[in-house]
Coordinates of C-alpha atoms in Angstrom, one line a residue:
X1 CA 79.6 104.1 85.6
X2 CA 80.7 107.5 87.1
X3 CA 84.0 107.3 88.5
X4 CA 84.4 106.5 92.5
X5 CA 88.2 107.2 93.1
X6 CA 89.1 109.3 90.0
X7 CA 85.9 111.4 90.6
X8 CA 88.3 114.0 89.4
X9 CA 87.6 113.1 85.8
X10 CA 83.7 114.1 86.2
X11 CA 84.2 117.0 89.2
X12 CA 86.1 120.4 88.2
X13 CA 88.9 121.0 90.7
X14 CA 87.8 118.3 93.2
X15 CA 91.6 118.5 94.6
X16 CA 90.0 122.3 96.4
X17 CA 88.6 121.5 99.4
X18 CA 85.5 123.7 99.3
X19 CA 84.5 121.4 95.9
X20 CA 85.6 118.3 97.6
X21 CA 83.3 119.3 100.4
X22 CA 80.3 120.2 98.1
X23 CA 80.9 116.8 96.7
X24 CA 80.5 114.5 99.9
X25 CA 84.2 115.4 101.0
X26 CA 84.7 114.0 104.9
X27 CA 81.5 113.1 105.5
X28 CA 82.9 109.4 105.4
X29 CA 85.3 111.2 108.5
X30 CA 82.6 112.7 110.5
X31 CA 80.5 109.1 110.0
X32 CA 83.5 107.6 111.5
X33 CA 84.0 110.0 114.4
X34 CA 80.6 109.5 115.6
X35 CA 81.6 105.7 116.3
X36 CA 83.7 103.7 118.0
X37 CA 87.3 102.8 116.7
X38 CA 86.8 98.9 117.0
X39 CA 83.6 100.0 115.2
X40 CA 85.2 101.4 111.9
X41 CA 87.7 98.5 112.0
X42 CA 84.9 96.1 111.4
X43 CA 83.2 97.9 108.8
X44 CA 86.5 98.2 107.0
X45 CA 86.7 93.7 107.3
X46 CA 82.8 93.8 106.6
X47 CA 83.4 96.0 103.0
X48 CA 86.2 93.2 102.2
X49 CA 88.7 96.1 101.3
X50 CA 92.4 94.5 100.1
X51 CA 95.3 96.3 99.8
X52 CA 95.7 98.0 96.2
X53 CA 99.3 98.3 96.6
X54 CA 100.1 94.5 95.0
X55 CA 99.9 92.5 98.3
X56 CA 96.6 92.3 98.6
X57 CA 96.0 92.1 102.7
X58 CA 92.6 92.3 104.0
X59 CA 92.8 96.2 105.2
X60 CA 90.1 95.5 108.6
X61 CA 92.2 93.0 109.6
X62 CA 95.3 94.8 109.4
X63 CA 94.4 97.4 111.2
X64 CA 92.6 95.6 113.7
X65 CA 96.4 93.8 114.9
X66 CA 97.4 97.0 116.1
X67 CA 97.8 96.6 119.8
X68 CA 94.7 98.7 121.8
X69 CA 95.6 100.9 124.3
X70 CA 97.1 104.3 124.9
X71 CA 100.8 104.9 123.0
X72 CA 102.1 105.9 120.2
X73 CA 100.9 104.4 116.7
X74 CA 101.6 105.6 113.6
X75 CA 99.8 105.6 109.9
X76 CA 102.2 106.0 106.8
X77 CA 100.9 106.0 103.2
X78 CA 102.5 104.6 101.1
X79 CA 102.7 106.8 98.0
X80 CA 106.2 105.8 96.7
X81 CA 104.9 104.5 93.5
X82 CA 108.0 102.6 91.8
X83 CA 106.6 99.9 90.0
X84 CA 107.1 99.5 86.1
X85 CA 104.5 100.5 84.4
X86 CA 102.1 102.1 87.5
X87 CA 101.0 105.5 87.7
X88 CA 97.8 105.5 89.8
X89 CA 98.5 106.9 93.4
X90 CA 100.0 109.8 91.1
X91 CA 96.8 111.0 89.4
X92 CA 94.9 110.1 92.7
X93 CA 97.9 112.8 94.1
X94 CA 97.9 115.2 91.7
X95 CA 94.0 115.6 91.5
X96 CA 92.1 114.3 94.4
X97 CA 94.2 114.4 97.5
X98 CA 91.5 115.0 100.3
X99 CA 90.0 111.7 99.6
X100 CA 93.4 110.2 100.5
X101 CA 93.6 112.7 103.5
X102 CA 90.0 111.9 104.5
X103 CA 91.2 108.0 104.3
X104 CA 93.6 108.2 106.1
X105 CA 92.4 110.2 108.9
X106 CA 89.5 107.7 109.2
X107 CA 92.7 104.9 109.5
X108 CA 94.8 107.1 112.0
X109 CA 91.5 107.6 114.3
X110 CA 90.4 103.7 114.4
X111 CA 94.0 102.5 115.7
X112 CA 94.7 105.7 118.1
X113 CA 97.6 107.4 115.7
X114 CA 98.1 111.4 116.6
X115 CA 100.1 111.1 113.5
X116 CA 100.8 110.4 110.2
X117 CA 103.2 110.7 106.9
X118 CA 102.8 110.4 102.8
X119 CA 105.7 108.8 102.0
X120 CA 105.8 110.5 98.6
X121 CA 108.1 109.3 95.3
X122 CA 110.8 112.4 95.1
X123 CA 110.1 112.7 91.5
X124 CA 106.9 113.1 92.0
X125 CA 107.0 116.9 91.6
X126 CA 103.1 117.6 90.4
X127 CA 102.0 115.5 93.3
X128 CA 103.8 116.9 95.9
X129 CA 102.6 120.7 95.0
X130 CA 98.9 119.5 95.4
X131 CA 99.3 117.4 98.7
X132 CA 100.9 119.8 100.4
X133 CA 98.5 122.7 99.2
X134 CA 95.5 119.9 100.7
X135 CA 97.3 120.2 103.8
X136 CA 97.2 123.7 104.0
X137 CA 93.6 123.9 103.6
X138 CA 93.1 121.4 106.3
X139 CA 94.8 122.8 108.8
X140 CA 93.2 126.0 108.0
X141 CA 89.6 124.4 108.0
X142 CA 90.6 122.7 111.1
X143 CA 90.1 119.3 109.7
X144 CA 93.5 118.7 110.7
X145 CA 95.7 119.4 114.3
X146 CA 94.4 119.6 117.7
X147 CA 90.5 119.0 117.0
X148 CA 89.9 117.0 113.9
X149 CA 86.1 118.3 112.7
X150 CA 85.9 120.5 115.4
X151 CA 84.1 117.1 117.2
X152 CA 86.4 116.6 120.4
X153 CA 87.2 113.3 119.4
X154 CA 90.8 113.3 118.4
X155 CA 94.3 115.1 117.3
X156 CA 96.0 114.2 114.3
X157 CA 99.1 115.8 112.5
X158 CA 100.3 114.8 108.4
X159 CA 103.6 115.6 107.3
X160 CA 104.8 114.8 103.3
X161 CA 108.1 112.9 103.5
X162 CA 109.9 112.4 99.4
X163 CA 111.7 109.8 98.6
X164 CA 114.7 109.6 96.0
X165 CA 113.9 107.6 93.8
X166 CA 114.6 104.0 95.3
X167 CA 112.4 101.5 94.1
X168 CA 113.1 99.3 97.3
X169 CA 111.4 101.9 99.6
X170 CA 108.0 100.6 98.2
X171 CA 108.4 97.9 100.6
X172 CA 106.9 98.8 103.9
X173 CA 110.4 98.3 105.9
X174 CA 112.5 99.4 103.5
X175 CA 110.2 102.6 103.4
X176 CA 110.3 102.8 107.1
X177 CA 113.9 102.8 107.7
X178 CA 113.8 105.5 105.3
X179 CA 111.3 107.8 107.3
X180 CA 114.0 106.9 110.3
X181 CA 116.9 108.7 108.1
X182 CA 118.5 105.6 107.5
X183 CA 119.3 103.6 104.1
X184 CA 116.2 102.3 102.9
X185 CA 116.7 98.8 103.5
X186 CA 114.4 95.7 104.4
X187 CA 114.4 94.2 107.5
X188 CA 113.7 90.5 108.7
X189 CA 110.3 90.2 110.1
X190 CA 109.2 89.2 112.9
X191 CA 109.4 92.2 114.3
X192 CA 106.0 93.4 112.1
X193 CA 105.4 97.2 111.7
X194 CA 102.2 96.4 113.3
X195 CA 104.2 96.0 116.6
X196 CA 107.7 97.5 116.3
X197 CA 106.9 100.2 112.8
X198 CA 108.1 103.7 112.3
X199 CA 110.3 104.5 115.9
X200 CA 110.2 101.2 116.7
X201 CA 105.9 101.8 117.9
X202 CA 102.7 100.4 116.2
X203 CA 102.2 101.5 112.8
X204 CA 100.3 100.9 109.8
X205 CA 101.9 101.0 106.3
X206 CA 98.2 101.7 103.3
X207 CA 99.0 102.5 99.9
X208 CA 97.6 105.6 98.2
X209 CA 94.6 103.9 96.4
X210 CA 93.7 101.6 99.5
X211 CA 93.0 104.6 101.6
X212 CA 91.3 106.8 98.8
X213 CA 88.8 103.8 99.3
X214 CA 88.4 103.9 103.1
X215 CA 86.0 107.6 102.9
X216 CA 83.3 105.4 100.7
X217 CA 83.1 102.4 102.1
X218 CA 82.3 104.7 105.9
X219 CA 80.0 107.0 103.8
X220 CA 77.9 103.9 102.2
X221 CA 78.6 101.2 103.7
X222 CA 80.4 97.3 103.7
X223 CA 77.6 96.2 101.9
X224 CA 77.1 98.7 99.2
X225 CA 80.8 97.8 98.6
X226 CA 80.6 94.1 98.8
X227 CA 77.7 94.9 96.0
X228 CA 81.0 95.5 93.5
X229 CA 83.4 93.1 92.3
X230 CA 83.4 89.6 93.4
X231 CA 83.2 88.1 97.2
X232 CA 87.0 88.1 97.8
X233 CA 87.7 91.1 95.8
X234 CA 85.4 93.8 96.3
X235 CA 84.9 97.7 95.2
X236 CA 86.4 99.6 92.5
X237 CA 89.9 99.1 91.3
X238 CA 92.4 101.7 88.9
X239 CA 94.2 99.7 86.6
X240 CA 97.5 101.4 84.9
X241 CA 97.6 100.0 81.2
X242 CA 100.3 100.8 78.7
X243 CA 102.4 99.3 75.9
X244 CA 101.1 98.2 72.9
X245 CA 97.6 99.5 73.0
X246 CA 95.9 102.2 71.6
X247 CA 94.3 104.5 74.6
X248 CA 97.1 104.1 77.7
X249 CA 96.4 105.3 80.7
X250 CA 94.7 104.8 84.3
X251 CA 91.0 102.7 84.3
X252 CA 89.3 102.5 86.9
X253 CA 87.2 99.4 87.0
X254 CA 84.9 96.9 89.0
X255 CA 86.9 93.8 89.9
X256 CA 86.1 91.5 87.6
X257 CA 85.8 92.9 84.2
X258 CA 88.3 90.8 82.1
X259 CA 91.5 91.7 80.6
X260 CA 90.1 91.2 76.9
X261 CA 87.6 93.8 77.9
X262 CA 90.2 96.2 79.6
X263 CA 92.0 95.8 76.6
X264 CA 90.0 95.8 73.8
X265 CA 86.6 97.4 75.1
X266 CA 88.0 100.3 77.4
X267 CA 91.4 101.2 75.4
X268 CA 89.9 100.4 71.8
X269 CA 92.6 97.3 71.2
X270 CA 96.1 97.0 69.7
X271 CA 97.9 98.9 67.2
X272 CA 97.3 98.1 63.7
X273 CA 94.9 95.5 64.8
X274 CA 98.3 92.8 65.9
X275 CA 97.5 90.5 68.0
X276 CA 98.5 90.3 72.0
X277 CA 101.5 88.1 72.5
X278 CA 101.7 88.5 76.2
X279 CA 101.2 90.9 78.8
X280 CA 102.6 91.7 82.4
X281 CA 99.6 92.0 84.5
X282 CA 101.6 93.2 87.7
X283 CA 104.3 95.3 86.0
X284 CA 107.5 94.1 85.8
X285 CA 107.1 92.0 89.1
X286 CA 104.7 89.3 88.2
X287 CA 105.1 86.5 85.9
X288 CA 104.1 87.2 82.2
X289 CA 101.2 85.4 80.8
X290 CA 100.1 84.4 77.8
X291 CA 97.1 85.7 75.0
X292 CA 95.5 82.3 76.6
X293 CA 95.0 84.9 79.9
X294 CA 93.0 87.6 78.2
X295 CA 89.5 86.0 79.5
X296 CA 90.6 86.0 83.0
X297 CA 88.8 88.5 85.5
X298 CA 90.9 91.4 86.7
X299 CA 90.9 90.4 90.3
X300 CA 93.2 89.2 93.3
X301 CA 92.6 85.4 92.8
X302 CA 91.7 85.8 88.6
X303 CA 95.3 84.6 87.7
X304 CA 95.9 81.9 90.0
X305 CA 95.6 78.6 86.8
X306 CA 97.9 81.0 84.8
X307 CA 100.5 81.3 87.8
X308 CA 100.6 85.0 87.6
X309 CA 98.5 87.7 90.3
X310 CA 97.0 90.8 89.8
X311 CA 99.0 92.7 91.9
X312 CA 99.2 96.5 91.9
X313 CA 97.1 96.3 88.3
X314 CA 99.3 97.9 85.9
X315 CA 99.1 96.0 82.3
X316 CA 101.8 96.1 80.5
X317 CA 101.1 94.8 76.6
X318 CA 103.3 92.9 74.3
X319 CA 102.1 92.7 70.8
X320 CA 103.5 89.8 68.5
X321 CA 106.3 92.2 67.3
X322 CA 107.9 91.5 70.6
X323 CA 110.8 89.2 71.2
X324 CA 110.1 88.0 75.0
X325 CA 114.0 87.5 76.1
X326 CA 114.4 91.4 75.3
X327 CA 110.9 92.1 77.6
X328 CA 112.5 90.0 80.2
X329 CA 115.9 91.6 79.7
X330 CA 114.3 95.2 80.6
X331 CA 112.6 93.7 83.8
X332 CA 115.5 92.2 85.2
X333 CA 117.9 94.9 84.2
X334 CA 115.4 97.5 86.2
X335 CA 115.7 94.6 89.1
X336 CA 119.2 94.6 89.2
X337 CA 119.6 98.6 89.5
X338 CA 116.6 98.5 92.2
X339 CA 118.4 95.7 94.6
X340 CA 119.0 97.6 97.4
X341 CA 121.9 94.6 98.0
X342 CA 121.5 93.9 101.9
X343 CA 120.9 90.1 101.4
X344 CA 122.9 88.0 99.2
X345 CA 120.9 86.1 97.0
X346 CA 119.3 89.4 95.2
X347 CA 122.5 91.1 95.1
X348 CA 124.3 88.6 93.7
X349 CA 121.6 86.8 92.0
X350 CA 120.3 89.9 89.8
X351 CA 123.8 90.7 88.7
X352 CA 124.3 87.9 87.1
X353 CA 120.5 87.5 85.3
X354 CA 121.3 90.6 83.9
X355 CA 124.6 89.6 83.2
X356 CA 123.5 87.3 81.4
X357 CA 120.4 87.5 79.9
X358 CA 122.2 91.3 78.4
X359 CA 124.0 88.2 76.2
X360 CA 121.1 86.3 74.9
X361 CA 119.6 88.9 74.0
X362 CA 122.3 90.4 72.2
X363 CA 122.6 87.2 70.5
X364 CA 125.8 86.1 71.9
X365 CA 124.4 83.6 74.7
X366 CA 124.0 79.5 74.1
X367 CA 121.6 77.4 75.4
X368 CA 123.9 76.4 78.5
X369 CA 123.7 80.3 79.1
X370 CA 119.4 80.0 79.1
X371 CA 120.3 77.0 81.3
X372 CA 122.2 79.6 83.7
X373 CA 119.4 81.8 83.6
X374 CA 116.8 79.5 85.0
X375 CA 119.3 78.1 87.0
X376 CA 120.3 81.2 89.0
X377 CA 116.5 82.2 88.8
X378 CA 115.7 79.1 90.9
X379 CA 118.1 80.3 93.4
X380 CA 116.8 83.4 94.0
X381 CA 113.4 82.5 94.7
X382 CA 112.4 82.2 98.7
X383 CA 115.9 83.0 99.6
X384 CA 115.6 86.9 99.8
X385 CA 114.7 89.7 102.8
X386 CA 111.6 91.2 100.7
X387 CA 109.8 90.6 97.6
X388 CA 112.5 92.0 95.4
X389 CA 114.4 88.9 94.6
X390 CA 111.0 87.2 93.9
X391 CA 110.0 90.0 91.8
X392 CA 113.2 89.8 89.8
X393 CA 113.1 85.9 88.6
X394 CA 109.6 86.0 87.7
X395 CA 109.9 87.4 84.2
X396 CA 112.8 85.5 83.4
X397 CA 110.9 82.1 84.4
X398 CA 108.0 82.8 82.8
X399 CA 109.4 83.7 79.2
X400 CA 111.4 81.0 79.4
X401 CA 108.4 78.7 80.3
X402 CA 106.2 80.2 77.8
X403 CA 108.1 81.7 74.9
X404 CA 111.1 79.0 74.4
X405 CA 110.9 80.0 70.7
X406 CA 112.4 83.3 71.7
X407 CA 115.0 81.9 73.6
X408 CA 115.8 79.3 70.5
X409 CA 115.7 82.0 68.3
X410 CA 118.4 84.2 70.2
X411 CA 120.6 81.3 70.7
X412 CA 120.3 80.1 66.8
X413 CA 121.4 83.6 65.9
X414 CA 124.9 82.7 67.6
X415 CA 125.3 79.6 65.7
X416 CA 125.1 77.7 68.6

């Protein structure tokens, strides 16, 4: 299947605009010009788009709770790409930015925004360079400023804003704060960014891939979409895979393909033919799973039985070399440097997994100490501002539940 969102790997320089053009490039824009706003935000519910950044959220329906009306609204991307193990909106950056441009537009002209931001990850360097050259060439071609097309429909501005590295800023108010100047912290919702966003006005947070998705479905349709993947999670999907397999890298896929296949079809299996212990099928933020999860279908709901999620796709592979407590032990120590520290519970609650979890692993804990670990674990979970804290028990719950023999094996090693 030729490549829908990394149509880079089949097109020569499709991050120029006169290739991207020659390719279909913002005809998915001028389709969505030619209709009404309210219009385009029910073909976006109709194609079943969900957000590719983890969450998951119906993109239509998102949009559609911006408040109508004249006033300010914003659209952000959401390009601060922090999670272990992803690497997606980077290529999608680096080598096909107009058909995150062209998504966005189409977003920023069915809620009423005049303008928009990339919200980029600082390090991404490589990235930044080709964005900001895509800008150029829109403002030059007139696909961007006072008279988007040329077609007298609408304005729209896009400015790059880079990020320093802060893995909390992934989170939509974190990232917000952030764009105000401020510390990029999570706040409590209600208020929503769909009501009170970026300055405090209407705004919608997309991540990179979501909106790289948005120019197809307008160009050909909800139902030539809904014709991929499965009825609740539709249309192509990049999947980041790395560890212990022998082709890394990005996939993009239909939703539904199993993980055996990603694994073993598409990056040609594991290392000296080992078998898979476990994987992370959301980076470092889901739960772990099992070799028992390899037959499950790569979509949204696919890991429900196994208690894990998809989320932002990126695989992460353990091979039967692997002692589990030390896989957790890199999670939560990531976790713990990450926690921004504004609510209690994560702050306090990641120092001490890594605290302690740093001793079982180095063979110095007991089992009272794996005791701690689910203990504090327990705590964490529901009591936090964002995701984070959730993010940061899951790997230690899950190894416990699942790989016990690692824990007993740390623990005997002590003598204890």
């Amino acid at each position: 299947m030729a490549h829908l969102l990394l149509r880079h790997r089949e097109i020569e320089n499709l991050k120029k605009l006169d290739v991207y053009q020659a390719h279909g490039g913002y005809e998915g824009l001028k389709k969505a010009l030619s209709m009404a706003p309210a219009d385009v935000i029910q073909v976006m519910k109709d194609s079943g788009l969900r957000g590719r950044g983890g969450a998951g959220f119906p993109t239509g329906l998102k949009w559609s709770f911006i408040p109508k009306g004249v006033g300010e609204k914003y659209v952000v991307v959401n390009t601060d790409e922090s999670e272990t193990g992803t690497f997606k909106d980077r290529e999608l950056m680096e080598n096909n930015p107009h058909q995150v441009i062209e998504g966005t537009l189409i977003a920023a002209y069915a809620i009423g925004a005049k303008l928009t931001f990339n919200y980029m990850r600082g390090e991404y360097m490589d990235a930044a360079y080709a964005f900001e050259e895509a800008l150029k060439e829109c403002y030059a071609d007139g696909i961007l400023g006072g008279n988007v097309l040329g077609m007298g429909k609408f304005a729209c501005d896009m400015y790059p804003h880079y990020g320093a590295g802060a893995y909390i800023c992934g989170e939509e108010t974190a990232l917000l704060e952030s764009l105000h100047g401020n510390l990029g912290q999570p706040w409590s919702k209600p208020p929503f960014p769909a009501i009170e966003g970026l300055y405090r006005k209407p705004t919608v947070v997309n991540n990179t891939e979501t909106l790289a998705n948005v120019p197809l479905i307008l160009q050909n349709g909800a139902d030539w979409y809904k014709s991929m993947g499965t009825p609740s999670s539709t249309g192509p999907k990049i999947v980041c895979l790395s560890g212990h397999v022998n082709k890394p890298g990005n996939y993009e896929i239909i939703m539904g393909m199993t993980y055996r296949q990603l694994i073993y079809d598409l990056a040609g299996g594991i290392p000296g033919n080992r078998k898979v212990k476990a994987f992370f099928p959301s980076g470092g933020s889901g739960p772990v799973v099992g070799a028992d999860a390899l037959d499950a279908p790569i979509t949204y709901e696919g890991l429900d039985k196994y208690g894990s999620a998809m989320g932002s796709a990126s695989v992460i592979v353990c091979d039967e070399t692997v002692n589990m407590v030390w896989a957790a032990r890199k999670a939560t120590h990531f976790f713990k440097h990450e926690s921004c520290g504004k609510c209690t519970p994560c702050r306090e609650g990641t120092f001490w997994l890594d605290k302690v979890i740093h001793k079982v692993d180095a063979g110095r804990g007991t089992e009272n100490d794996v005791k701690v670990l689910n203990s504090v674990a327990e705590q964490i979970g529901g009591k936090c501002l964002c995701a984070l804290g959730e993010f940061a028990k899951n790997p230690v719950l899950s190894t416990i539940k699942l790989f016990p023999q690692d824990y007993q094996a740390k623990v005997k090693a002590n003598g204890r």
